[in-house]
Coordinates of C-alpha atoms and ligand atoms in Angstrom, one line a residue:
M1 CA 40.3 -111.1 44.3
R2 CA 36.6 -112.0 43.2
G3 CA 35.8 -115.1 44.8
V4 CA 38.1 -115.4 47.7
R5 CA 35.6 -114.3 50.2
E6 CA 33.2 -116.8 48.8
A7 CA 35.4 -119.6 48.9
L8 CA 36.6 -118.9 52.3
G9 CA 33.0 -118.5 53.6
L10 CA 32.1 -121.8 52.1
T11 CA 34.9 -123.5 54.0
W12 CA 34.0 -121.9 57.1
R13 CA 30.3 -122.8 56.9
A14 CA 31.3 -126.6 55.8
S15 CA 33.0 -127.2 58.9
R16 CA 34.3 -124.5 61.7
I17 CA 36.2 -127.3 63.7
H18 CA 38.0 -128.5 60.7
T19 CA 38.9 -125.2 59.6
S20 CA 40.1 -124.0 62.8
V21 CA 42.4 -127.1 63.4
F22 CA 43.9 -126.9 59.9
V23 CA 44.7 -123.3 60.4
V24 CA 46.5 -123.6 63.7
L25 CA 48.3 -126.6 62.7
T26 CA 49.5 -125.4 59.3
L27 CA 50.8 -122.2 61.0
A28 CA 52.5 -124.1 63.6
V29 CA 54.1 -126.5 61.3
A30 CA 55.5 -123.3 59.4
L31 CA 57.8 -122.2 61.9
V32 CA 59.6 -125.6 62.7
P33 CA 62.3 -125.4 59.8
V34 CA 63.6 -122.1 61.1
L35 CA 63.6 -123.5 64.6
V36 CA 65.7 -126.5 63.3
A37 CA 67.9 -124.2 61.4
W38 CA 68.7 -122.1 64.6
L39 CA 69.2 -125.2 66.8
M40 CA 71.5 -126.5 64.3
K41 CA 73.5 -123.3 64.2
L42 CA 73.7 -123.5 68.0
I43 CA 75.1 -127.1 68.2
L44 CA 77.4 -126.5 65.4
D45 CA 79.0 -123.4 67.1
L46 CA 78.9 -125.2 70.5
L47 CA 80.8 -128.2 69.1
T48 CA 83.4 -125.9 66.9
Q49 CA 83.9 -123.7 70.0
G50 CA 85.2 -126.8 71.9
N51 CA 84.0 -125.8 75.3
A52 CA 80.5 -127.4 75.3
T53 CA 79.4 -129.5 78.0
V54 CA 77.4 -132.8 77.3
A55 CA 74.4 -131.8 79.1
E56 CA 74.1 -128.6 76.8
V57 CA 74.7 -130.2 73.8
L58 CA 72.0 -133.0 74.8
R59 CA 69.4 -130.4 75.8
I60 CA 69.7 -128.9 72.2
S61 CA 69.8 -132.2 70.7
V62 CA 66.4 -133.2 72.6
V63 CA 64.7 -130.1 71.5
L64 CA 66.0 -130.8 67.8
A65 CA 64.6 -134.3 68.0
V66 CA 61.1 -133.0 69.3
A67 CA 61.1 -130.5 66.6
G68 CA 61.8 -133.2 63.9
L69 CA 59.2 -135.4 65.3
I70 CA 56.6 -132.6 65.1
S71 CA 57.6 -131.7 61.6
G72 CA 57.3 -135.4 60.7
V73 CA 53.9 -136.0 62.4
L74 CA 52.1 -132.9 61.9
P75 CA 51.8 -132.9 58.1
Q76 CA 50.0 -136.2 58.1
V77 CA 47.4 -134.8 60.7
I78 CA 47.1 -131.7 58.5
Q79 CA 46.6 -133.8 55.5
Y80 CA 43.9 -135.8 57.0
V81 CA 42.2 -132.8 58.3
H82 CA 42.4 -131.1 54.8
K83 CA 41.1 -134.2 53.2
E84 CA 38.1 -134.1 55.7
L85 CA 37.7 -130.5 54.9
E86 CA 37.6 -130.9 51.2
R87 CA 35.0 -133.7 51.5
R88 CA 32.6 -131.4 53.6
V89 CA 33.3 -128.3 51.2
G90 CA 32.7 -130.5 48.1
L91 CA 29.3 -131.5 49.6
V92 CA 28.3 -128.1 50.3
T93 CA 29.2 -126.6 47.1
L94 CA 27.7 -129.5 44.9
D95 CA 24.5 -129.1 46.7
R96 CA 24.5 -125.4 46.2
M97 CA 25.3 -125.8 42.6
F98 CA 22.5 -128.3 41.8
E99 CA 20.0 -126.4 44.0
A100 CA 20.9 -123.3 41.9
A101 CA 20.4 -125.5 38.6
D102 CA 17.4 -127.1 39.9
G103 CA 15.9 -123.5 40.7
F104 CA 15.7 -122.6 37.0
V105 CA 12.2 -122.5 36.0
G106 CA 12.4 -123.3 32.5
L107 CA 14.2 -125.1 30.1
A108 CA 16.2 -122.6 28.0
R109 CA 19.4 -122.6 30.2
F110 CA 19.8 -126.4 29.8
E111 CA 19.7 -125.8 26.1
D112 CA 22.2 -123.3 26.0
P113 CA 25.9 -125.0 25.2
V114 CA 27.8 -122.1 27.1
F115 CA 25.5 -122.9 30.3
V116 CA 26.2 -126.4 29.9
D117 CA 30.0 -126.0 29.6
R118 CA 29.8 -123.6 32.7
I119 CA 27.8 -126.3 34.8
R120 CA 30.4 -129.1 33.9
M121 CA 33.3 -126.7 34.9
A122 CA 31.7 -125.8 38.2
Q123 CA 31.1 -129.3 38.7
Q124 CA 34.6 -130.4 38.1
H125 CA 36.3 -127.3 40.1
G126 CA 33.7 -125.7 42.1
G127 CA 34.0 -128.2 45.0
A128 CA 37.7 -128.3 45.0
T129 CA 38.1 -124.7 44.9
P130 CA 37.6 -123.6 48.7
G131 CA 39.8 -126.3 49.6
V132 CA 42.5 -125.0 47.3
V133 CA 42.0 -121.5 48.2
V134 CA 42.2 -122.1 52.0
T135 CA 45.2 -124.4 51.6
S136 CA 46.8 -121.9 49.4
V137 CA 46.1 -118.9 51.6
L138 CA 47.4 -120.7 54.5
S139 CA 50.3 -122.3 52.8
M140 CA 51.1 -118.7 51.5
L141 CA 51.0 -117.5 55.2
S142 CA 53.2 -120.3 56.4
N143 CA 55.4 -119.9 53.6
S144 CA 55.6 -116.2 54.3
L145 CA 56.4 -116.8 58.2
K146 CA 58.8 -119.4 57.1
A147 CA 60.7 -117.0 54.7
L148 CA 60.5 -114.0 57.3
G149 CA 62.0 -116.1 59.9
F150 CA 65.0 -117.0 57.7
L151 CA 65.2 -113.5 56.1
A152 CA 65.6 -112.1 59.5
S153 CA 68.5 -114.7 60.2
L154 CA 70.1 -113.5 57.0
V155 CA 69.9 -109.9 57.9
L156 CA 72.1 -110.6 61.1
L157 CA 74.8 -111.7 58.6
A158 CA 74.5 -109.1 56.0
V159 CA 72.1 -106.7 55.3
W160 CA 71.9 -106.9 51.5
L161 CA 71.6 -110.6 51.7
P162 CA 67.7 -111.1 52.2
F163 CA 67.0 -108.6 49.4
A164 CA 68.9 -110.6 46.8
V165 CA 67.4 -113.7 47.8
L166 CA 64.1 -112.0 47.6
A167 CA 64.8 -110.6 44.2
S168 CA 65.5 -114.2 42.9
A169 CA 62.0 -115.0 43.6
L170 CA 60.4 -112.2 41.6
P171 CA 60.7 -113.8 38.0
A172 CA 58.9 -117.0 39.3
L173 CA 56.0 -114.9 40.7
V174 CA 55.2 -113.0 37.4
G175 CA 55.9 -116.3 35.3
E176 CA 53.6 -118.6 37.4
I177 CA 50.7 -116.2 37.5
W178 CA 50.9 -115.7 33.6
L179 CA 51.0 -119.5 33.0
A180 CA 47.8 -119.9 35.7
Q181 CA 46.0 -117.5 33.6
R182 CA 46.6 -119.3 30.2
R183 CA 45.8 -122.6 31.9
A184 CA 42.5 -121.2 33.1
A185 CA 41.7 -119.7 29.5
L186 CA 42.8 -122.9 27.9
Q187 CA 40.5 -124.9 30.2
W188 CA 37.6 -122.8 29.3
K189 CA 38.5 -122.8 25.6
L190 CA 38.6 -126.7 25.5
G191 CA 35.3 -127.2 27.3
P192 CA 33.2 -127.9 24.2
V193 CA 36.0 -130.1 22.8
E194 CA 36.1 -132.3 26.0
R195 CA 32.4 -132.3 25.9
R196 CA 32.3 -133.6 22.2
E197 CA 35.1 -136.2 23.1
L198 CA 32.5 -137.2 25.9
F199 CA 29.8 -137.5 23.7
F200 CA 31.5 -139.8 21.2
S201 CA 33.0 -142.0 24.0
A202 CA 29.6 -142.3 25.7
L203 CA 28.0 -143.1 22.2
L204 CA 30.6 -145.8 21.8
T205 CA 29.5 -147.7 25.0
N206 CA 26.0 -146.9 24.9
V207 CA 23.8 -149.9 24.6
Q208 CA 21.1 -148.2 22.7
A209 CA 23.5 -146.7 20.4
A210 CA 25.4 -150.2 20.0
K211 CA 22.6 -151.6 17.7
E212 CA 22.7 -148.9 15.1
I213 CA 26.7 -148.7 15.2
R214 CA 26.9 -152.2 14.4
L215 CA 24.3 -152.1 11.8
F216 CA 25.7 -149.2 10.0
G217 CA 29.2 -150.1 10.7
I218 CA 30.0 -146.6 12.0
G219 CA 32.1 -147.7 15.0
S220 CA 35.3 -146.7 13.7
Y221 CA 34.0 -143.5 12.1
L222 CA 32.9 -142.5 15.6
R223 CA 36.1 -143.7 17.2
D224 CA 38.1 -141.4 14.6
R225 CA 35.9 -138.4 15.5
M226 CA 36.4 -139.2 19.4
S227 CA 40.2 -139.5 18.7
A228 CA 40.4 -136.2 16.8
Q229 CA 39.0 -134.2 19.7
R230 CA 41.3 -136.0 22.0
R231 CA 44.2 -134.9 19.5
R232 CA 43.0 -131.5 19.6
F233 CA 42.9 -131.4 23.3
N234 CA 46.5 -132.8 23.6
G235 CA 47.7 -130.6 21.0
E236 CA 46.7 -127.3 22.7
T237 CA 47.7 -128.6 26.3
A238 CA 51.0 -129.8 25.2
K239 CA 51.7 -126.4 23.5
L240 CA 51.0 -124.9 27.0
D241 CA 52.9 -127.6 28.8
R242 CA 56.0 -126.6 26.5
T243 CA 55.5 -122.7 27.1
Q244 CA 55.4 -123.8 30.9
L245 CA 58.7 -125.6 30.6
Y246 CA 60.5 -122.9 29.0
V247 CA 59.2 -120.4 31.6
Q248 CA 60.0 -122.5 34.5
F249 CA 63.5 -123.4 33.0
G250 CA 64.2 -119.7 32.6
V251 CA 62.9 -118.9 36.3
G252 CA 64.7 -121.8 37.8
V253 CA 68.2 -120.5 36.1
V254 CA 67.8 -116.9 37.6
T255 CA 67.0 -118.6 40.9
A256 CA 69.9 -120.9 41.0
G257 CA 72.3 -118.2 39.9
F258 CA 71.3 -116.1 43.0
A259 CA 71.5 -119.0 45.3
G260 CA 74.9 -120.0 44.1
G261 CA 76.1 -116.5 44.4
A262 CA 75.0 -116.1 48.0
L263 CA 76.4 -119.6 48.8
V264 CA 79.8 -118.7 47.4
W265 CA 79.9 -115.5 49.4
A266 CA 78.9 -117.3 52.5
V267 CA 81.9 -119.9 51.9
L268 CA 84.4 -117.1 51.2
A269 CA 83.3 -115.3 54.4
A270 CA 83.6 -118.4 56.5
A271 CA 87.0 -119.3 55.2
G272 CA 88.0 -115.7 55.8
G273 CA 86.5 -116.0 59.5
K274 CA 84.0 -113.3 59.0
I275 CA 81.3 -115.9 60.1
T276 CA 81.4 -119.0 62.1
V277 CA 80.5 -122.5 60.8
G278 CA 77.2 -122.5 62.5
D279 CA 76.6 -119.0 60.6
L280 CA 77.2 -120.9 57.3
S281 CA 75.0 -123.7 58.1
L282 CA 72.7 -121.0 58.9
V283 CA 73.1 -119.3 55.6
V284 CA 72.8 -122.6 53.7
A285 CA 69.5 -123.5 55.2
S286 CA 68.2 -119.9 55.0
I287 CA 68.9 -119.5 51.3
A288 CA 67.3 -123.0 50.8
G289 CA 64.4 -122.2 53.2
V290 CA 63.7 -118.7 51.5
Q291 CA 63.9 -120.0 48.0
A292 CA 61.7 -123.0 48.8
A293 CA 59.1 -120.8 50.8
A294 CA 59.0 -118.1 48.0
L295 CA 58.5 -120.7 45.4
G296 CA 55.7 -122.0 47.5
V297 CA 54.2 -118.6 48.0
V298 CA 54.3 -118.4 44.1
R299 CA 53.1 -121.7 43.2
D300 CA 50.3 -121.3 45.9
L301 CA 49.3 -117.7 44.2
A302 CA 49.3 -119.3 41.0
A303 CA 47.1 -122.3 41.9
S304 CA 44.7 -120.3 43.7
H305 CA 44.5 -117.8 40.9
K306 CA 43.9 -120.4 38.3
Q307 CA 41.2 -122.1 40.5
L308 CA 39.6 -118.8 41.3
L309 CA 39.3 -118.1 37.7
L310 CA 37.5 -121.5 37.3
F311 CA 35.6 -120.8 40.4
R312 CA 33.7 -118.0 38.4
H313 CA 31.7 -120.4 36.6
Y314 CA 30.5 -121.8 39.8
L315 CA 29.7 -118.3 41.1
E316 CA 27.9 -117.6 37.8
I317 CA 25.7 -120.4 38.3
V318 CA 24.8 -120.0 42.0
R319 CA 24.3 -116.3 41.5
S320 CA 22.7 -116.1 38.3
E321 CA 19.3 -114.6 37.7
T322 CA 16.2 -116.7 37.2
D323 CA 15.7 -117.7 33.6
L324 CA 12.1 -116.9 33.6
P325 CA 10.7 -114.1 35.9
V326 CA 8.7 -115.4 39.0
P327 CA 6.5 -112.8 40.7
T328 CA 7.5 -112.2 44.1
D329 CA 4.0 -112.1 45.2
P330 CA 2.3 -114.6 42.9
V331 CA -1.3 -115.1 42.4
P332 CA -2.6 -118.4 43.8
V333 CA -3.3 -121.0 41.5
P334 CA -6.9 -121.8 41.9
P335 CA -8.5 -125.1 40.5
L336 CA -9.4 -124.6 36.9
R337 CA -13.0 -123.5 36.7
K338 CA -13.4 -121.9 33.3
A339 CA -10.7 -122.4 30.6
I340 CA -7.1 -122.0 29.5
E341 CA -6.7 -119.4 26.8
F342 CA -3.9 -119.1 24.2
R343 CA -4.1 -115.4 23.3
D344 CA -2.2 -114.2 20.3
V345 CA 0.9 -116.4 21.3
W346 CA 4.1 -115.9 19.4
F347 CA 7.2 -118.0 20.5
R348 CA 10.7 -118.9 19.2
Y349 CA 13.6 -120.7 21.0
S350 CA 15.8 -117.6 20.8
P351 CA 16.2 -114.6 18.8
N352 CA 18.2 -116.6 16.3
H353 CA 15.6 -119.1 15.8
P354 CA 12.8 -119.0 13.4
W355 CA 9.1 -118.3 14.9
T356 CA 7.9 -121.7 15.9
L357 CA 4.4 -120.3 16.9
R358 CA 3.1 -117.4 15.1
G359 CA -0.2 -115.8 16.6
V360 CA -1.7 -118.9 18.0
S361 CA -5.2 -118.2 19.9
F362 CA -7.7 -120.9 21.0
S363 CA -9.1 -122.0 24.4
I364 CA -9.4 -125.2 26.2
E365 CA -12.5 -125.4 28.2
H366 CA -12.8 -126.8 31.7
G367 CA -13.6 -130.4 31.6
R368 CA -13.2 -130.7 27.8
A369 CA -10.7 -132.9 26.0
L370 CA -8.7 -131.1 23.2
G371 CA -7.0 -132.8 20.7
L372 CA -3.9 -131.3 19.0
V373 CA -2.6 -132.4 15.6
G374 CA -0.4 -131.4 12.9
R375 CA 2.5 -132.3 10.7
N376 CA 6.1 -133.0 12.2
G377 CA 7.5 -129.7 13.4
A378 CA 4.1 -127.8 13.3
G379 CA 4.9 -126.7 17.0
K380 CA 2.4 -129.1 19.1
T381 CA 5.1 -130.0 21.6
T382 CA 6.3 -126.6 21.8
L383 CA 2.6 -125.3 22.6
V384 CA 2.3 -127.8 25.5
K385 CA 5.8 -126.9 26.9
L386 CA 4.7 -123.3 27.0
L387 CA 1.3 -124.5 28.7
C388 CA 3.5 -126.0 31.5
R389 CA 5.6 -122.7 31.5
M390 CA 8.7 -124.2 30.6
Y391 CA 9.3 -121.0 28.4
D392 CA 7.3 -117.7 28.0
P393 CA 5.8 -116.6 24.7
E394 CA 7.6 -113.8 23.3
R395 CA 4.4 -112.1 22.5
G396 CA 0.9 -112.6 23.7
A397 CA -0.1 -114.7 26.7
I398 CA -1.7 -118.0 28.3
L399 CA -4.4 -117.5 30.6
W400 CA -5.4 -119.7 33.4
D401 CA -9.0 -118.9 34.1
G402 CA -8.1 -115.4 33.0
V403 CA -4.6 -115.2 35.0
D404 CA -1.4 -114.9 32.6
L405 CA 0.8 -117.9 33.7
R406 CA 3.6 -115.4 34.2
N407 CA 1.7 -114.2 37.3
L408 CA 1.5 -117.6 38.9
D409 CA 4.2 -119.6 40.8
P410 CA 5.3 -122.2 38.2
A411 CA 5.9 -124.8 41.0
E412 CA 2.2 -124.5 42.0
L413 CA 1.1 -124.4 38.5
R414 CA 2.6 -127.6 37.8
L415 CA 1.1 -129.3 40.7
R416 CA -2.2 -128.7 38.9
I417 CA -0.9 -130.4 35.7
G418 CA -0.3 -134.2 35.0
A419 CA 1.9 -134.7 32.0
V420 CA 3.6 -137.4 29.7
F421 CA 6.0 -136.1 27.1
Q422 CA 6.9 -137.6 24.0
D423 CA 10.6 -137.9 25.2
Y424 CA 9.5 -139.2 28.8
M425 CA 12.4 -140.4 31.1
N426 CA 13.3 -143.9 31.8
Y427 CA 14.9 -143.7 35.3
D428 CA 17.3 -146.4 36.4
L429 CA 15.3 -147.1 39.5
T430 CA 12.9 -149.7 40.7
A431 CA 9.5 -150.0 38.8
E432 CA 7.9 -148.7 42.0
E433 CA 10.2 -145.6 42.0
N434 CA 9.6 -145.0 38.1
I435 CA 5.9 -144.5 38.9
G436 CA 6.3 -142.9 42.3
L437 CA 8.2 -140.1 41.1
G438 CA 4.9 -138.9 39.5
D439 CA 3.7 -137.9 43.1
L440 CA 6.4 -138.0 45.8
D441 CA 3.6 -137.6 48.5
H442 CA 2.4 -141.1 47.5
A443 CA 5.6 -142.8 46.2
G444 CA 5.6 -145.3 49.0
D445 CA 1.7 -146.1 48.7
R446 CA 1.8 -149.4 46.8
D447 CA -1.8 -149.6 46.1
R448 CA -2.1 -146.1 44.6
I449 CA 1.1 -147.3 42.6
K450 CA -0.6 -150.6 41.4
A451 CA -3.9 -148.7 40.6
A452 CA -2.0 -146.2 38.6
A453 CA 0.2 -148.9 36.7
A454 CA -3.2 -150.9 36.2
N455 CA -4.8 -147.7 34.7
A456 CA -1.8 -147.6 32.3
G457 CA -1.7 -151.4 31.5
A458 CA 1.6 -151.9 33.2
D459 CA 0.5 -154.0 36.5
G460 CA 0.5 -157.1 34.6
F461 CA 3.9 -157.2 33.4
V462 CA 5.3 -155.3 36.3
S463 CA 3.9 -157.9 38.8
A464 CA 5.5 -160.5 36.7
L465 CA 9.0 -159.1 37.1
P466 CA 11.7 -161.0 39.2
R467 CA 10.9 -158.8 42.1
G468 CA 7.7 -157.1 41.0
Y469 CA 7.5 -153.5 41.8
E470 CA 10.9 -153.7 43.6
T471 CA 12.6 -154.8 40.4
L472 CA 15.6 -152.4 39.2
L473 CA 14.8 -151.2 35.7
S474 CA 18.4 -150.7 34.8
R475 CA 21.5 -152.2 32.9
L476 CA 23.6 -149.8 34.7
F477 CA 23.3 -150.6 38.2
F478 CA 22.8 -153.9 40.4
H479 CA 20.6 -155.1 42.9
G480 CA 22.8 -155.1 46.0
D481 CA 26.6 -154.5 45.3
A482 CA 28.4 -155.3 42.2
V483 CA 29.9 -158.7 43.6
N484 CA 26.9 -160.4 45.0
G485 CA 24.2 -158.3 43.4
T486 CA 22.0 -159.2 40.5
A487 CA 21.9 -157.3 37.4
G488 CA 18.6 -155.2 36.7
V489 CA 16.3 -155.7 33.9
T490 CA 15.1 -153.5 31.1
L491 CA 11.9 -152.9 29.5
S492 CA 10.7 -152.8 26.0
G493 CA 10.0 -149.4 24.7
G494 CA 6.1 -149.8 25.1
Q495 CA 6.4 -151.0 28.6
W496 CA 8.6 -147.9 29.4
Q497 CA 5.9 -145.6 27.6
R498 CA 3.1 -147.4 30.0
L499 CA 5.3 -146.7 33.2
A500 CA 5.4 -143.0 32.1
L501 CA 1.8 -143.0 31.5
A502 CA 1.3 -144.7 35.2
R503 CA 3.6 -141.8 36.5
A504 CA 1.5 -139.2 35.1
Y505 CA -1.8 -141.1 36.5
L506 CA -0.3 -141.3 40.0
R507 CA -0.8 -137.6 40.1
G508 CA -4.3 -138.3 40.4
Q509 CA -6.9 -135.7 40.0
R510 CA -5.0 -133.0 38.4
D511 CA -6.8 -130.0 36.7
L512 CA -5.1 -130.7 33.5
L513 CA -3.7 -133.7 31.7
V514 CA -1.2 -133.2 28.9
L515 CA -0.3 -136.2 26.7
D516 CA 2.1 -135.9 24.1
E517 CA 2.0 -139.2 21.8
P518 CA 1.2 -141.4 24.8
S519 CA 0.7 -144.6 22.8
S520 CA 3.3 -144.1 20.1
G521 CA 5.2 -147.2 21.2
L522 CA 2.2 -149.5 22.0
D523 CA 1.0 -152.5 20.3
A524 CA -2.3 -152.3 18.8
E525 CA -4.1 -154.0 21.6
A526 CA -2.2 -152.1 24.4
E527 CA -3.1 -148.7 22.4
Y528 CA -6.7 -149.7 22.4
L529 CA -6.6 -150.5 26.2
V530 CA -4.9 -147.4 27.1
H531 CA -6.9 -145.1 25.1
R532 CA -9.9 -146.7 26.6
G533 CA -8.4 -146.1 30.0
L534 CA -7.5 -142.6 29.0
R535 CA -11.0 -141.7 27.9
E536 CA -12.2 -142.9 31.4
H537 CA -9.4 -141.1 33.2
R538 CA -10.1 -137.9 31.0
M539 CA -13.7 -138.0 31.5
G540 CA -15.0 -134.6 32.9
R541 CA -11.2 -133.6 33.1
T542 CA -9.5 -131.0 31.0
S543 CA -6.9 -132.6 28.8
V544 CA -4.7 -132.1 26.0
L545 CA -3.9 -135.0 23.6
I546 CA -1.4 -134.9 20.9
S547 CA -1.2 -137.6 18.7
H548 CA -0.4 -138.5 14.9
R549 CA -2.8 -141.4 15.3
L550 CA -5.7 -139.5 14.3
G551 CA -8.3 -142.4 15.4
A552 CA -6.9 -141.8 18.8
V553 CA -8.0 -138.3 19.1
R554 CA -11.1 -138.1 16.8
D555 CA -13.6 -138.4 19.8
A556 CA -11.9 -135.3 21.3
D557 CA -14.5 -132.5 22.3
V558 CA -12.3 -130.0 20.1
L559 CA -9.4 -130.7 17.6
V560 CA -6.9 -128.0 16.9
V561 CA -4.9 -128.5 13.7
L562 CA -1.5 -126.6 13.8
D563 CA 0.4 -126.0 10.5
G564 CA 3.7 -124.0 10.4
G565 CA 2.9 -122.6 13.9
V566 CA -0.4 -121.2 13.3
V567 CA -3.7 -122.7 14.1
A568 CA -5.1 -123.9 10.5
E569 CA -8.3 -125.6 11.5
L570 CA -10.3 -125.9 14.7
G571 CA -13.5 -127.9 15.3
T572 CA -15.0 -131.4 16.0
H573 CA -13.8 -134.4 13.9
D574 CA -17.1 -134.2 12.0
Q575 CA -16.8 -130.5 11.5
L576 CA -13.0 -130.8 10.3
T577 CA -13.9 -133.9 7.8
A578 CA -16.7 -131.9 6.3
Q579 CA -14.2 -128.9 5.7
N580 CA -12.2 -130.9 3.6
G581 CA -8.8 -129.3 4.7
L582 CA -5.5 -130.5 6.1
Y583 CA -7.1 -132.6 8.7
A584 CA -9.7 -134.2 6.3
Q585 CA -6.7 -135.0 4.1
M586 CA -4.4 -136.5 6.8
F587 CA -7.3 -138.5 8.4
A588 CA -8.2 -139.7 4.8
S589 CA -4.6 -140.8 4.1
Q590 CA -4.3 -142.7 7.4
A591 CA -7.7 -144.5 6.9
E592 CA -6.6 -145.2 3.2
G593 CA -3.5 -147.0 4.4
Y594 CA -5.8 -149.1 6.9
R595 CA -8.3 -149.7 4.1
R596 CA -5.5 -150.9 1.9
T597 CA -4.0 -153.3 4.4
L598 CA -7.1 -154.8 5.1
T599 CA -7.9 -155.5 1.8
E600 CA -4.5 -156.9 0.9
A601 CA -4.9 -159.2 4.1
S602 CA -8.3 -160.3 2.8
Ligands
ATP701 N1 14.7 -126.7 22.1 C1 14.5 -126.4 20.9 N2 15.3 -125.4 20.4 C2 15.4 -124.9 19.1 N3 14.3 -125.2 18.3 C3 13.4 -126.2 18.6 C4 13.6 -126.7 19.9 N4 12.4 -127.7 20.0 C5 11.8 -127.7 18.7 N5 12.4 -126.8 18.1 C6 11.9 -126.6 16.7 O1 10.5 -126.0 16.8 C7 9.8 -126.7 15.8 C8 8.5 -127.3 16.5 O2 9.0 -128.5 17.1 P1 8.0 -129.2 18.0 O3 8.6 -130.2 18.8 O4 7.0 -128.4 18.6 O5 6.9 -129.8 17.0 P2 6.0 -131.0 16.9 O6 4.8 -130.3 16.3 O7 5.9 -131.5 18.2 O8 6.6 -132.0 16.0 P3 6.4 -133.7 15.9 O9 5.2 -134.1 15.5 O10 7.7 -134.2 15.1 O11 6.7 -134.0 17.3 C9 10.6 -127.5 15.0 O12 11.1 -126.9 13.8 C10 11.8 -127.6 15.9 O13 13.1 -127.9 15.1

């Protein structure tokens, strides 16, 4: 079946020694019950014949005791080896899956709900599957061995007996496989329901959301929505559990009927002297053994079948094609010398979305600062995401010194870019790490980190934190352990923003600096200082600055005004104000706001 080879291969790669030990011990332990049943038969026959010597009985008893010891001890060893194997396989699969997820060049996959569900399913079940498959395959093998041993014993008593016992296992096989398919399908169907429940429950315990939840009094509303998801989940799973009960009940009745019939035959045969008492004990042990083994095989088949159906999600992820085509022989990304050009760029997030950019054309000259302005939703952030090749334009091209971005290695391109996005990240790590992530090559270089922080106006408050740059910026984790450790600290919005800026500054002399609303959360003085620092940092460097505060972008070398996904105006501040168009209107209304405030204040 699809996936079995991958699952077994993963296990083998995770640990050859543990896999081998596990296989040998599992098969060895399978034959012990057959051995015990035969030893019991021999002892009973010896005892009932009345001419056995003590030495003979003792010898068999000792072997019986040793077999009992083995069957008592080996399962614990097998369990230990299995757990160790599972841990190792889990690590390998997790690593492979996140390597694959990290390998996607762009963002589109992470915005696709089906893909997000798939990742969650793969995360939940991917690691366990190889373990389950190996265990199931081995357990099927050992159960088959066990069943074969008992069936062979039954043939000696009556030829039809093993067939009757085997037939009793057939309904169980069909029933369990059908149930496994339904279970896997239900799990996939309920993925979005579980995700929504998780969303509401995370919201109810999220410190950021707590403010609004209390303020708007929406706690019980959100709780109800969370419970509704859980009720739906419970309803669907309960329905399947009921179906499972009916199926397994029916199967149990059939199986018990066969076992009872065979038992009655054996007792009557023993009473009629056709078989010995030892034979009777062997029949009883064999019927129970074969049925247990057959049920084991059926359950293992069903479990591995279901697990393999879920494992498909993991395989889909590790085998999925790249989201954006990467050339096999990319053009090296040279330092920017001339310009970045947007040439008739058309873009929409998917064929079901409207166009976000509609024929955008303009150039960012080397060493120049470009200001990007426009109303909310005009397409500014989208445009800079395309510039970093998080998506590809559907039509047109973006050229880096004349080379289409599609022909460059995205990782190399991004090495040439420093960026701060509007929705920058706050990492639950130390202050130093929060900045150091901007350039891992210098993550441990405190002097560079301090310089980047100073540039972003962050050195002062970071140095004043309880542990300075080593302060953990988190409410989720502790310095040290949860018992003796101290809680981390959290920063204000503006302070986080300055750290994000410092992270971009640490990237040093990149060819292109992209700043999407870098000062939206800063106080007036900090904003002034940050923009002064930015001007110095940008000097002679190619940069794109997005800001709704037009005062911050007015001195850019060129301003691009986006409106409804098209370039509405292009020029310097003076040219655009003279044109009296959209920019002039936006600037005038902002200036008016400030003037009125000043007048009212005076
Ligand atoms: N990931 C996405 N998937 C689908 N549509 C999106 C996505 N991101 C943005 N959009 C849509 O694209 C349009 C442009 O968004 P964009 O964020 O580029 O605007 P913006 O000019 O940066 O706005 P703002 O000034 O509010 O930051 C919006 O209509 C938005 O709804």
